[in-house]
Coordinates of C-alpha atoms (C1' of nucleotides) in Angstrom, one line a residue:
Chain A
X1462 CA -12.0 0.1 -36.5
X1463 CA -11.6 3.7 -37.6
X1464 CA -12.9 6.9 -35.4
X1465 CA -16.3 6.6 -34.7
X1466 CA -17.5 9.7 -32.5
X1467 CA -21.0 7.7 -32.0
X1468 CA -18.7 4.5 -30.9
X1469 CA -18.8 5.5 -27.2
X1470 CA -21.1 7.3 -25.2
X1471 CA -20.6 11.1 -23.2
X1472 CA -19.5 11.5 -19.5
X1473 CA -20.1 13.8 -17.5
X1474 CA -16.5 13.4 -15.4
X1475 CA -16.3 15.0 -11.4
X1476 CA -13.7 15.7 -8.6
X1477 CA -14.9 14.8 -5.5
X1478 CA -12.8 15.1 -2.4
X1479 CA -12.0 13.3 0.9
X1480 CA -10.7 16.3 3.1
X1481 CA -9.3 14.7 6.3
X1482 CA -8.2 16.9 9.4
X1483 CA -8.1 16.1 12.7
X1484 CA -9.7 18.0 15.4
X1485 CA -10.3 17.8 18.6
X1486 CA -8.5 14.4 18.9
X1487 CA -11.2 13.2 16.0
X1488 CA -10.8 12.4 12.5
X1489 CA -12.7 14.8 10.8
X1490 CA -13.8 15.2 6.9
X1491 CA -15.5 18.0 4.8
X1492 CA -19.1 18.0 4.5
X1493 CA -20.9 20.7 2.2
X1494 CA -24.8 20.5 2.3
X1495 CA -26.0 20.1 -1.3
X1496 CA -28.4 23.2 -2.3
X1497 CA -30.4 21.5 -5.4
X1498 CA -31.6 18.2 -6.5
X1499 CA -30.6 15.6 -5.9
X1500 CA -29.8 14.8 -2.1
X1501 CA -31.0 18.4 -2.0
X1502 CA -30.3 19.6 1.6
X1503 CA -28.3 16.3 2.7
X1504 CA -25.0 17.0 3.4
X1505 CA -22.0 15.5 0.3
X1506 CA -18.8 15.9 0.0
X1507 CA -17.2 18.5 -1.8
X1508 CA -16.4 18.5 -5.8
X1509 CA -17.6 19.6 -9.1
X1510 CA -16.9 18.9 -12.8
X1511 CA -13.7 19.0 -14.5
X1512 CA -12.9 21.3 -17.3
X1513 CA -12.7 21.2 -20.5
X1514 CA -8.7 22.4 -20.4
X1515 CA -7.9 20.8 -17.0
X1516 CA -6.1 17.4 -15.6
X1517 CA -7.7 16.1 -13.1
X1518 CA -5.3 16.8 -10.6
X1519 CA -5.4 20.7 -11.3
X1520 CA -9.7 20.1 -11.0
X1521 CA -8.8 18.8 -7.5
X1522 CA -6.8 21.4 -6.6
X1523 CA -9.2 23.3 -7.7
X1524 CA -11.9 22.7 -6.1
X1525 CA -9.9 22.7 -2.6
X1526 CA -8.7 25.9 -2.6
X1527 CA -12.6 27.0 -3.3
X1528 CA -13.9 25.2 -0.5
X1529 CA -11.2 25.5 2.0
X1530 CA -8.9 28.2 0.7
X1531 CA -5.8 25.6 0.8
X1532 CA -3.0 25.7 -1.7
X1533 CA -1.6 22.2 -2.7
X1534 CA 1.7 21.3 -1.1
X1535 CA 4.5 21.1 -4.1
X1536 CA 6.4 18.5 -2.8
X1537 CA 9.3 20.9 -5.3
X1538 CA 9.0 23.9 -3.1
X1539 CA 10.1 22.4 0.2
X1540 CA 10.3 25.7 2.5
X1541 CA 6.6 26.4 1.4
X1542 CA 3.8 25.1 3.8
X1543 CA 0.2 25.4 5.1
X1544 CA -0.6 23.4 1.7
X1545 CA -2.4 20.2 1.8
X1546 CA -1.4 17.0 0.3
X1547 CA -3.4 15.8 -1.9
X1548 CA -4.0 12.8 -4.0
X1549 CA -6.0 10.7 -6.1
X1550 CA -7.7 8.3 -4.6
X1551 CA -10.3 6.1 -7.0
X1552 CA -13.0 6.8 -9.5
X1553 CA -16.2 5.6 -9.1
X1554 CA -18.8 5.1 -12.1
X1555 CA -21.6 3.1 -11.4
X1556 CA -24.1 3.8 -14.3
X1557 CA -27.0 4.8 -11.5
X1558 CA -24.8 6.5 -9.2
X1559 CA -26.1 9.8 -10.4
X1560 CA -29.7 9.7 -11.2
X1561 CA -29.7 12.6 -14.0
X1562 CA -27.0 11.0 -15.9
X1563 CA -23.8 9.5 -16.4
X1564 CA -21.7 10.6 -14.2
X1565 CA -17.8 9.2 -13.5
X1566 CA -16.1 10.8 -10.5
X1567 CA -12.5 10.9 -9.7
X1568 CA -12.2 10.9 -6.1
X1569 CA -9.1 12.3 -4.1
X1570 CA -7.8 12.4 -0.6
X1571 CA -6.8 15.8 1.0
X1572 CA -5.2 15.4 4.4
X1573 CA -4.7 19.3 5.9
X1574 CA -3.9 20.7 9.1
X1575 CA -6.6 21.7 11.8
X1576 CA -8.0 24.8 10.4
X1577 CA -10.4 27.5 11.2
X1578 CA -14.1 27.2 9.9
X1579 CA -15.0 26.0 6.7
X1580 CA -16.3 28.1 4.2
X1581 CA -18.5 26.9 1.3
X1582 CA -19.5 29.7 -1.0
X1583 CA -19.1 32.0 2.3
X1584 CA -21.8 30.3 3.6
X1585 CA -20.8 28.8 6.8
X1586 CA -23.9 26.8 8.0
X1587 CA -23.5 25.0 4.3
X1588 CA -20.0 23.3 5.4
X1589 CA -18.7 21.6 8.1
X1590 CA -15.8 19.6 9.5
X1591 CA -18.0 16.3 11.1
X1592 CA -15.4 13.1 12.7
X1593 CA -15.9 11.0 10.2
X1594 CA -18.1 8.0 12.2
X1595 CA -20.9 10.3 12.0
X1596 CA -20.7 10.9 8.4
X1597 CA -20.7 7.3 8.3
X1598 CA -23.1 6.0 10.4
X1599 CA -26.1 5.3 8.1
X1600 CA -29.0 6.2 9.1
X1601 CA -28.4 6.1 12.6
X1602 CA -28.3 9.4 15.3
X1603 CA -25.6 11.8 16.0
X1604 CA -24.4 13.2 19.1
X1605 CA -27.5 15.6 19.9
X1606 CA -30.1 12.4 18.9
X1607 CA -30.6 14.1 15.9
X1608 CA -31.3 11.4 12.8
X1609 CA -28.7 11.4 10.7
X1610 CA -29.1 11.1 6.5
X1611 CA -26.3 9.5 4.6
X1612 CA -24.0 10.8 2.6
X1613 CA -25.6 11.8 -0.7
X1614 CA -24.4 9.8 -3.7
X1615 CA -22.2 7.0 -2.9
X1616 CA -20.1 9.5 -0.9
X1617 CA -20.1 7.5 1.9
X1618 CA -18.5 4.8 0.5
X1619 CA -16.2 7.6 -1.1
X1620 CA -15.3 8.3 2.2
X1621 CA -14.8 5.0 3.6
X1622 CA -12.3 4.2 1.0
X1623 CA -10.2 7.4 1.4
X1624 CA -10.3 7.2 5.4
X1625 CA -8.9 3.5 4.9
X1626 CA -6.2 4.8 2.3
X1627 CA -5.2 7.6 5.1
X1628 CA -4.9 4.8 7.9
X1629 CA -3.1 2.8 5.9
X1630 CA -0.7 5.4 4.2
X1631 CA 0.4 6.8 7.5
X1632 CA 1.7 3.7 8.7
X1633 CA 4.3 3.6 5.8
X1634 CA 4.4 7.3 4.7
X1635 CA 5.4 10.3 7.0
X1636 CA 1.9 11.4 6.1
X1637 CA 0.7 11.8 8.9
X1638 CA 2.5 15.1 9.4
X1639 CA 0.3 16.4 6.6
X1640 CA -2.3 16.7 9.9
X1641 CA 0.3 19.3 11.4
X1642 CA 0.9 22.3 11.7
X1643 CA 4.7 23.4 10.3
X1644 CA 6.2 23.3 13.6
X1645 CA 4.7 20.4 15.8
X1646 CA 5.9 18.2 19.2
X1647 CA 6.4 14.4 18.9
X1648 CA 3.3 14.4 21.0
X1649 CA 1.1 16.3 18.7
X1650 CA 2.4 13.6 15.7
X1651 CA 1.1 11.0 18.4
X1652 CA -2.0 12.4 19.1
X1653 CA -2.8 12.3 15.3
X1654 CA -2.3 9.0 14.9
X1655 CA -4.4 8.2 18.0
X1656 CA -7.3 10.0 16.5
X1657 CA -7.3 8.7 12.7
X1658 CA -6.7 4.8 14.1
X1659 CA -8.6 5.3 16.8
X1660 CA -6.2 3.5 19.3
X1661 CA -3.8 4.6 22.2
X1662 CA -0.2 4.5 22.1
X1663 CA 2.3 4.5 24.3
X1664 CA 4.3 7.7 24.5
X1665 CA 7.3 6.5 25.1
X1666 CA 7.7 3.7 22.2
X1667 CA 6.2 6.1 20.1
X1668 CA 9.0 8.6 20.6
X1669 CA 11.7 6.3 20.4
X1670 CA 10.4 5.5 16.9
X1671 CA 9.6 8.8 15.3
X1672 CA 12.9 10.6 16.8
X1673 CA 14.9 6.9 15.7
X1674 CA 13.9 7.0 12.3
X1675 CA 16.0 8.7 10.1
X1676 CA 14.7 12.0 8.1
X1677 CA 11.1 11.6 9.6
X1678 CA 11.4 14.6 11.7
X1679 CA 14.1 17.9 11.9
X1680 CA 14.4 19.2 15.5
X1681 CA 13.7 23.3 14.5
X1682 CA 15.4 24.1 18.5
X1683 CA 12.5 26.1 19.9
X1684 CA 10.1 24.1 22.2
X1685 CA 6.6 24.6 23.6
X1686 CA 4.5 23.9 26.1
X1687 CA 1.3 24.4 24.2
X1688 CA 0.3 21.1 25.7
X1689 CA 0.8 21.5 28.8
X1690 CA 3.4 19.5 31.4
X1691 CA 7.1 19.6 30.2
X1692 CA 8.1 21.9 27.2
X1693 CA 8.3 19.6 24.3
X1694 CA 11.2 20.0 21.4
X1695 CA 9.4 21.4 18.0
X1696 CA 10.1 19.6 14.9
X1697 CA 9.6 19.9 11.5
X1698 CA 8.6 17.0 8.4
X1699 CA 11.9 16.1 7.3
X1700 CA 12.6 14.9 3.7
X1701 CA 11.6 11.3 4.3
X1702 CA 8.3 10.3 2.8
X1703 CA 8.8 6.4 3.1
X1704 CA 9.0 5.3 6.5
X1705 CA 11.2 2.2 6.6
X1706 CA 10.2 0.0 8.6
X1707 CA 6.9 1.3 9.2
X1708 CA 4.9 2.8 12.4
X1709 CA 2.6 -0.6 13.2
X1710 CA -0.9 -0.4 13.8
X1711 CA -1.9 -2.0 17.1
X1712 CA -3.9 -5.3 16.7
X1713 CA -7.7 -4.8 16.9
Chain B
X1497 CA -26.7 26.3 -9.4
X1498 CA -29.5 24.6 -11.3
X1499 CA -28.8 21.7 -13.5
X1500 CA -27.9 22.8 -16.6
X1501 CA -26.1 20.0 -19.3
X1502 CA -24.5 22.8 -20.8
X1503 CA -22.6 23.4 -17.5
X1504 CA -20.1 20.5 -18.4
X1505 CA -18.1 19.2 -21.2
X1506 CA -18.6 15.6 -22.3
X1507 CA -15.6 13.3 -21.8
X1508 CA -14.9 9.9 -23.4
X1509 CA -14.2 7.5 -20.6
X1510 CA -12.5 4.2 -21.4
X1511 CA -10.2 1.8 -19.6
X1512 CA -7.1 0.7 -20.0
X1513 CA -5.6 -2.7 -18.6
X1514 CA -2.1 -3.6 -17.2
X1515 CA -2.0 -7.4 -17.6
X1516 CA 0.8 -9.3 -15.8
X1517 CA 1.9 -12.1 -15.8
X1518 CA 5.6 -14.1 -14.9
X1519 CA 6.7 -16.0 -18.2
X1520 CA 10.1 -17.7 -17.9
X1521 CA 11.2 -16.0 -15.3
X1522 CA 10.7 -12.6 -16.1
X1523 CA 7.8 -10.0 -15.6
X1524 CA 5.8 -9.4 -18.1
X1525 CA 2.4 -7.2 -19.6
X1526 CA 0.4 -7.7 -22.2
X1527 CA 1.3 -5.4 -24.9
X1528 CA -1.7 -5.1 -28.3
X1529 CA -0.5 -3.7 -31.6
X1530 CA -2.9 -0.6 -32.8
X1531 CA -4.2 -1.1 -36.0
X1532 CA -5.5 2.7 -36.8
X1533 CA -4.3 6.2 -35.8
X1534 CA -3.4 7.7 -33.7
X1535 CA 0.1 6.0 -32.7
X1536 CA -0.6 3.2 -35.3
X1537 CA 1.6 0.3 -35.5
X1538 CA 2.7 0.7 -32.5
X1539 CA 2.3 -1.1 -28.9
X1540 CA -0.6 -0.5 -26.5
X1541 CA -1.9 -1.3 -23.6
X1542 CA -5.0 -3.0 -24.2
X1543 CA -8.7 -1.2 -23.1
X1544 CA -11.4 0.2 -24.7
X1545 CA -14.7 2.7 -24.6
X1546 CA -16.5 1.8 -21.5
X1547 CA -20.5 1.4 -22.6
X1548 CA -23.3 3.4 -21.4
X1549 CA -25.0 0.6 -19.1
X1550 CA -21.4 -0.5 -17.6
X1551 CA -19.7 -0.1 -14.5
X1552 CA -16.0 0.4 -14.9
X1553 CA -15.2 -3.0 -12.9
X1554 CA -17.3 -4.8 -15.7
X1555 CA -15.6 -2.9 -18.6
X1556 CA -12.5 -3.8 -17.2
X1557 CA -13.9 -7.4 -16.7
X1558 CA -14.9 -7.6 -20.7
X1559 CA -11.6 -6.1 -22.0
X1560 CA -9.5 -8.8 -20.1
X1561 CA -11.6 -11.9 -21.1
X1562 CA -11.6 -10.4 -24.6
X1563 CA -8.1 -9.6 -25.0
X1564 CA -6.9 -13.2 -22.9
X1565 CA -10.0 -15.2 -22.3
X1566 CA -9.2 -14.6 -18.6
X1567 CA -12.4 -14.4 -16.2
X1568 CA -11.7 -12.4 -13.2
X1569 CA -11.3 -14.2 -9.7
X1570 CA -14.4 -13.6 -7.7
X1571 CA -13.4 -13.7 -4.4
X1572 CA -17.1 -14.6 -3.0
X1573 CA -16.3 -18.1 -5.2
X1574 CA -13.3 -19.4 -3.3
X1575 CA -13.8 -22.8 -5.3
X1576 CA -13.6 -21.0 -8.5
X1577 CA -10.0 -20.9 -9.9
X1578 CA -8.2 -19.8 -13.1
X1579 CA -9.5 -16.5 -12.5
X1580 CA -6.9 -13.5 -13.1
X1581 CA -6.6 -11.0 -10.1
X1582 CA -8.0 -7.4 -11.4
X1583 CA -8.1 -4.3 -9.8
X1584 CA -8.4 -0.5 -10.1
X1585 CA -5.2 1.1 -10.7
X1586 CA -5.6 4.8 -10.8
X1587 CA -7.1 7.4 -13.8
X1588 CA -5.4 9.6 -16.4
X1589 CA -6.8 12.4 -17.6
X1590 CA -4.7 14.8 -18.9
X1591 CA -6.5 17.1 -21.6
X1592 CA -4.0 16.5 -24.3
X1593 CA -3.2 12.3 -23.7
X1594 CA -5.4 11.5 -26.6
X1595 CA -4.8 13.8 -29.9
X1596 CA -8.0 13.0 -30.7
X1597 CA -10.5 14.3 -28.0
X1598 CA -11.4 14.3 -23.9
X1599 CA -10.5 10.9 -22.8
X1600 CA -10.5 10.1 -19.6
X1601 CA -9.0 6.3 -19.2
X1602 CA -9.6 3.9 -15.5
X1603 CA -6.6 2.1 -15.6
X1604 CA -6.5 -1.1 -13.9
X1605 CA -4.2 -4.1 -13.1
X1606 CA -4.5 -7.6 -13.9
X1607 CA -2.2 -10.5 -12.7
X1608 CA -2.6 -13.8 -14.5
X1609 CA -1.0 -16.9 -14.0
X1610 CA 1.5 -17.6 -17.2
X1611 CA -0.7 -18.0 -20.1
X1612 CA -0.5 -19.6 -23.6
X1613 CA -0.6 -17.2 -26.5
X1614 CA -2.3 -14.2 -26.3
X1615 CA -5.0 -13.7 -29.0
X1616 CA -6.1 -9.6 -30.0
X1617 CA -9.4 -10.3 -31.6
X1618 CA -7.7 -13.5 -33.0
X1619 CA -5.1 -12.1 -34.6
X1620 CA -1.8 -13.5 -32.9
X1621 CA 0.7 -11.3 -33.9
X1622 CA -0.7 -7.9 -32.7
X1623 CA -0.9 -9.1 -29.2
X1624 CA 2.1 -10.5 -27.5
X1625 CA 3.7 -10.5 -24.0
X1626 CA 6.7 -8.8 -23.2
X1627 CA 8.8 -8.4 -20.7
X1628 CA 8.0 -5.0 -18.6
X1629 CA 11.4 -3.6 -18.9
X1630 CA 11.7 -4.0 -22.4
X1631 CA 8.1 -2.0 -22.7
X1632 CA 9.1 0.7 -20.7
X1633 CA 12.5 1.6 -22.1
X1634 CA 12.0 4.5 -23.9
X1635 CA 13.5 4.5 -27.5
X1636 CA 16.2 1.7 -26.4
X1637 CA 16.5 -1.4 -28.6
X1638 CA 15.0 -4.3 -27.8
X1639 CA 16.6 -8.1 -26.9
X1640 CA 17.3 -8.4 -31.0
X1641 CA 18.8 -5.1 -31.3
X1642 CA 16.0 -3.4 -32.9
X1643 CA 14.2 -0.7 -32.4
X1644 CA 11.6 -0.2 -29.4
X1645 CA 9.3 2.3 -30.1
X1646 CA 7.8 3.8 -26.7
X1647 CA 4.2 2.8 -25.5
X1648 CA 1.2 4.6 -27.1
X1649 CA 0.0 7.3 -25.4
X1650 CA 0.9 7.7 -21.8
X1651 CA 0.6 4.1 -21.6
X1652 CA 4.4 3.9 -20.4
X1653 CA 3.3 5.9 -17.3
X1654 CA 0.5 3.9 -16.8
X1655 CA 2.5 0.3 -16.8
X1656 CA 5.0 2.0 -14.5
X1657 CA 2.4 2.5 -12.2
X1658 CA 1.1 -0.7 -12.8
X1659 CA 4.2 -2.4 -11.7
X1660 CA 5.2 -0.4 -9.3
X1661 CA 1.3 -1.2 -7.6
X1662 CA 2.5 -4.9 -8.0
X1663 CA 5.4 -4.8 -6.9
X1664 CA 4.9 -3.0 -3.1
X1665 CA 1.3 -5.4 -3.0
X1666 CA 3.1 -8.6 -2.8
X1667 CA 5.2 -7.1 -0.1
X1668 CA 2.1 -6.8 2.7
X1669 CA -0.1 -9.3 0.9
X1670 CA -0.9 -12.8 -1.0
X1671 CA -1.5 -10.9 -4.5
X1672 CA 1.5 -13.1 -5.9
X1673 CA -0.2 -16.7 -5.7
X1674 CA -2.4 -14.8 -8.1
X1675 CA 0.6 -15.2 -10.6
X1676 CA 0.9 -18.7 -9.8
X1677 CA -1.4 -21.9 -11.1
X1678 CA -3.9 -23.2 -8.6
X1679 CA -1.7 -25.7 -7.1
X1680 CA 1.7 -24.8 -7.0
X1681 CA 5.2 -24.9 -4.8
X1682 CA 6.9 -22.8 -2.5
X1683 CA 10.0 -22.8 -5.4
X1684 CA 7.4 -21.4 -8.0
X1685 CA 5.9 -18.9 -5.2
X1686 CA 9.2 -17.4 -4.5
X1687 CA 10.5 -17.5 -8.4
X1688 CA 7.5 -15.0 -8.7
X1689 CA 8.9 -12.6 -5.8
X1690 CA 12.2 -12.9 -7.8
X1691 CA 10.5 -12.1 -10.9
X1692 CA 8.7 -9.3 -10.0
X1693 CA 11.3 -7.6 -7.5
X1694 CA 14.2 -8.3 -9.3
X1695 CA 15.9 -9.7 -7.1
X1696 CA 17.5 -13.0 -5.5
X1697 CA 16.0 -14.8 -2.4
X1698 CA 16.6 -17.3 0.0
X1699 CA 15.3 -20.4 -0.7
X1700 CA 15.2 -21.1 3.4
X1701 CA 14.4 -17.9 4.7
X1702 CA 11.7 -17.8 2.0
X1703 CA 10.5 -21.4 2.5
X1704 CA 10.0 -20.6 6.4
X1705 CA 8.7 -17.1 6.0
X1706 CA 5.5 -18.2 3.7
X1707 CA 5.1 -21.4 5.4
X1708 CA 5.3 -19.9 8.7
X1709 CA 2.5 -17.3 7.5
X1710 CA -0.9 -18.5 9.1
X1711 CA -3.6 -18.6 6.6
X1712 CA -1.0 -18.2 3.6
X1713 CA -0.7 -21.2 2.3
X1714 CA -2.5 -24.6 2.7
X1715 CA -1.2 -27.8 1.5
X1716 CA -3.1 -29.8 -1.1
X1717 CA -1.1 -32.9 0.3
X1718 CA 0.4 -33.7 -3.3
X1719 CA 4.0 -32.9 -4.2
X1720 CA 5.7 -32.5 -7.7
X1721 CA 8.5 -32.9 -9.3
X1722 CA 8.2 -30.1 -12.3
X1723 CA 10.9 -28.3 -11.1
X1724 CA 13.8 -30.9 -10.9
X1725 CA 15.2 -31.5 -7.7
X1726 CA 13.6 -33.2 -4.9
X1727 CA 9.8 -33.2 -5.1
X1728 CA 8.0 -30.3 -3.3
X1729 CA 5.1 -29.9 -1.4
X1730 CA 2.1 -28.6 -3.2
X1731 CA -0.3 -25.8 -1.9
X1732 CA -2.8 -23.9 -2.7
X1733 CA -3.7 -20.3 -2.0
X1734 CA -4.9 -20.2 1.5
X1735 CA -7.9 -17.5 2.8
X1736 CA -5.6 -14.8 4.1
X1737 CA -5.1 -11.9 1.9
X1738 CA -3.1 -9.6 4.2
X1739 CA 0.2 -10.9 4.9
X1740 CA 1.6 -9.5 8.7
X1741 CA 4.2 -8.9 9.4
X1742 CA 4.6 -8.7 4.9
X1743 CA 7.4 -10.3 3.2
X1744 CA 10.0 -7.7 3.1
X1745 CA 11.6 -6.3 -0.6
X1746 CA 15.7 -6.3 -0.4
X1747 CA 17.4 -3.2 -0.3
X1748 CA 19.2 -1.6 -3.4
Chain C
dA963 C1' 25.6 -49.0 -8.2
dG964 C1' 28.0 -44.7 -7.5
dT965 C1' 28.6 -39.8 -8.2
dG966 C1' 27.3 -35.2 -9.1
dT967 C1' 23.6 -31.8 -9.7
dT968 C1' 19.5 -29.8 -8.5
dT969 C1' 15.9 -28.4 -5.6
dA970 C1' 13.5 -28.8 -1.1
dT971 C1' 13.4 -28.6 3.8
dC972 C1' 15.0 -28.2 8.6
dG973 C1' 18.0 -26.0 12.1
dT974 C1' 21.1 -22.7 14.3
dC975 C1' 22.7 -18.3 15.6
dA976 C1' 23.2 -13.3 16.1
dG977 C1' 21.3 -8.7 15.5
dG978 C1' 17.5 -5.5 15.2
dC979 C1' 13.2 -3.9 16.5
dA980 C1' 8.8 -3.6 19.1
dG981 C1' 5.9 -4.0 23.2
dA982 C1' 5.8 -3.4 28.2
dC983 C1' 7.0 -0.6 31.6
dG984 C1' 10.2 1.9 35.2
dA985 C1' 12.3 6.3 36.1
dC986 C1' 13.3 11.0 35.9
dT987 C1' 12.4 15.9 34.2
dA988 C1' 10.1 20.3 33.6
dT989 C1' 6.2 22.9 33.4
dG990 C1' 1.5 24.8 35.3
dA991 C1' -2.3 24.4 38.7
dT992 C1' -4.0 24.1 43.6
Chain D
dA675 C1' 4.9 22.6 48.7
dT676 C1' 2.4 19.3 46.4
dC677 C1' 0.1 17.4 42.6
dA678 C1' -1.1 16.7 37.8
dT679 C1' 0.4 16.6 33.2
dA680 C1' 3.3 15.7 29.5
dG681 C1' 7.9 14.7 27.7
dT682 C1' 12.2 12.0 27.4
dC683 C1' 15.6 8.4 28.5
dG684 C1' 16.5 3.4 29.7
dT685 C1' 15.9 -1.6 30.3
dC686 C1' 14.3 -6.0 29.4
dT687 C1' 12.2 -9.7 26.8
dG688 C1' 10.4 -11.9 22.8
dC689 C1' 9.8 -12.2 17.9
dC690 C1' 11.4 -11.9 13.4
dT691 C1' 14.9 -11.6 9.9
dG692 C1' 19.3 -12.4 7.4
dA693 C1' 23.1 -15.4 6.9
dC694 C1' 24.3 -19.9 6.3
dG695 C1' 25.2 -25.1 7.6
dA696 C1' 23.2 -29.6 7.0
dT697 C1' 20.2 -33.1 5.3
dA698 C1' 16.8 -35.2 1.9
dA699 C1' 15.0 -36.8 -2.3
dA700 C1' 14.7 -36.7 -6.9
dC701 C1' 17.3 -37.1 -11.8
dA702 C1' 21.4 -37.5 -15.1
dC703 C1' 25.3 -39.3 -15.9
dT704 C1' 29.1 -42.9 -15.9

DNA sequence: AGTGTTTATCGTCAGGCAGACGACTATGAT
DNA sequence: ATCATAGTCGTCTGCCTGACGATAAACACT
C-alpha cells in the first residue's frame, strides 16, 4: 500500500523513569508530585515528552539530569563517575492509560548512588526519594498512618517492573555498584544488595565471592572505617559487567 | 504547565516483530519482502501501524497471526497449545530510522514451533524464513553466493537484539519448549539449545539436567521413534517457567 | 539372523562452587 | 580493660556440572 499519512493515528510518545537509590538500607525510587490534572497532587514518577529531534535515550537522559542533576554514565569514558546508569526498561501503551489522549511511554531504569535531596523544578516538597513498598502499597497507610494514593497513571506498575529488572540484573550484572559511591567497601556492596532483595547475607560468603570473582572489583589501597569496626579495603567497579557465575538470590 | 497539544510532536508508533523459529537445525526469523518505498524490495521485519483503540500486546498479537496464522500462547489457558510465545522486546526510536517521518516501533519477540510456509498477505514469495545469521550479515552473500542486502531500516539491530533476548532466556528458563511441538523429546529439546546457542551438547548431561529439573518437563507416557534411533520418551511442557539453577550456555 | 548405525538413557567420578559457620583482626565506645 | 562492631581468612559438606563409559532399543543393511 503506498504512504498514507491518515493510515495510522498520532502519539503522543513519553520518558518516564524508574530512579532507584538506596538509602538508609532501603530501596528507594523518585517520586515527583504532579501539579495539574490528571492525578493532580498525587505523587508520579518523573518523565515528560520526547522531542521532536531526540532518541529516546537522549529524552531519558534528559529528563534525569532535570530532575536529579545526574549525568549518564558513558560506559566509553571509564575514569568519569557520579553518573547514573541508565536503561530502557519497557513501554507501556494501553489506549486508556492517559485519560486526555494517546499516550505511549517509554519507561527506563536509572540506578544512582545515595544522593542529597531531590530537586524537582527547585521545589523540594514536590520530589522525594520514598523505599519503594510505600510507593507500592495501594491504597494502604504509610509509616506516619497517613493514607497513601497510588501512583498516578500506571506508574505503579512502572515501578514494579523496573524494581524487578534491578533485582534481577544485579544478580548477573556488576550493577549493583551503580548504587555506590566511586570508592566503596565490600560491605557497603553487601549492604546494597540486602536492601534492593530485601534479604540478609552472610558477610563472609559474600566476600569470598565479590573479592573471588574476577574484574568485579579493583582494590584502590586506601581503607575506611566509615562503617565502623575494622577499617575496610576501598574498591572500585572494575571492568567486568557480566558476573559469571552469578551472585544467587537466597530462596524466599 | 497546563495542557497544551501543541506542547508535543506527534509520533507514528508501530511494532515490529522478531519471529523465531528452529527449521532444520538452524535458527531462524521471519523475514517479509517490502513492496513500496522506502527500502523497497528489500527484507523486513514484519510489523505495522498500531491502531488507535489497541494496546501494543494486541498489535503485536494481530501482526503475528496475520503474517503466520500463529495465535499467541495465553498462559492463563494451559490446555491451549500451538500458540507461539510473544513478548516485548525493547523500542527504537531514533529520529532519523524511518526517512519518512517520527516513528517510534515496539519491537517484540515471537518463538514458534517450526512452521509450514509462511504466507505475507498470501503471497508466498515475499515472506520466507531464513536463517538469523544469514539476515544479519551485513552486505555478505548468501548460501547461493548472491547478494544479501542488509535488513530494512534498523531492523538488523533489532533481530540482533532479538536473538540475543533468546538466546540468554533459554539459559534461566523454559522459553525453548516454546520452539518445540506440544509433545516432543528430550533429543528435539536439546537440538533447539544447539540451534539457538550454536553450540554442541551432551546428550547425557542434557538428558539429566532437564529431566532432573522439577516442574520442567512432564511425561505424556508415549514415546516416538521420529528421530531414528531408539524410541524416546515423550513430554510435554511442564508448569515451571523459571529454570534454577538455568541450563548453562558453553564458553567460547 | 547377524552386524552396524543411530539415538536414548543410566551410571560413575572428579572438580568447582555455595551455604553454614568457626576463628581471628582492627577499630571505636564505655 | 572490656565490649561491641565490622572485616577478613579458613574449613567442611553437599550439590551440581563436565567428561565420559556402558547399556538399550530401534532401523538398515547383508
Amino acid at each position: 500500500m503506498p504512504y498514507d499519512p491518515s493510515a495510522f493515528p498520532p502519539f503522543a510518545v513519553t520518558v518516564d523513569l524508574v530512579v532507584l537509590t538506596v538509602r538508609r538500607h532501603a530501596l528507594c525510587a523518585l517520586a515527583v508530585r504532579r501539579g495539574e490534572p490528571p492525578f493532580q497532587g498525587r505523587w508520579a514518577l518523573p518523565g515528560g515528552f520526547v522531542r521532536a529531534d531526540e532518541d529516546l535515550a537522549q529524552a531519558a537522559a534528559r529528563e534525569l539530569a532535570e530532575e536529579t542533576g545526574l549525568s549518564v554514565h558513558d560506559p566509553s569514558v571509564p575514569a568519569q563517575d557520579n553518573g547514573a546508569h541508565l536503561e530502557q526498561l519497557a513501554t507501556y501503551g494501553d489506549p486508556k492509560r492517559d485519560p486526555r489522549m494517546r499516550v505511549v511511554s517509554v519507561a527506563h531504569l536509572a540506578l544512582a548512588p545515595d544522593l542529597p535531596a531531590p530537586r524537582a523544578g527547585g521545589d523540594a516538597s514536590n520530589a522525594r526519594w520514598a523505599p519503594v513498598e510505600e510507593l507500592l502499597q495501594q491504597g494502604g497507610y504509610g509509616r506516619d498512618a497517613e493514607p497513601v494514593a497510588p501512583l498516578a497513571f500506571d506508574h505503579a506498575q512502572i515501578l514494579a517492573d523496573g524494581v524487578e529488572r534491578a533485582r534481577s540484573k544485579i544478580e548477573y550484572s556488576s550493577l549493583a555498584t551503580a548504587f555506590c559511591p566511586p570508592e566503596f567497601t565490600v560491605g557497603e556492596l553487601r549492604r546494597v544488595y540486602e536492601a534492593v532483595w530485601g534479604v540478609a547475607l552472610d558477610p563472609r560468603n559474600f566476600h569470598r565471592k565479590v573479592t573471588g570473582t574476577p574484574g568485579f572489583l579493583v582494590p584502590t589501597g586506601g581503607t575506611t572505617t566509615r562503617q565502623g569496626g575494622r577499617p575496610a579495603q576501598l574498591f572500585r567497579a572494575g571492568g567486568a559487567t557480566l558476573l559469571n557465575p552469578p551472585m544467587l538470590r537466597p530462596e524466599v
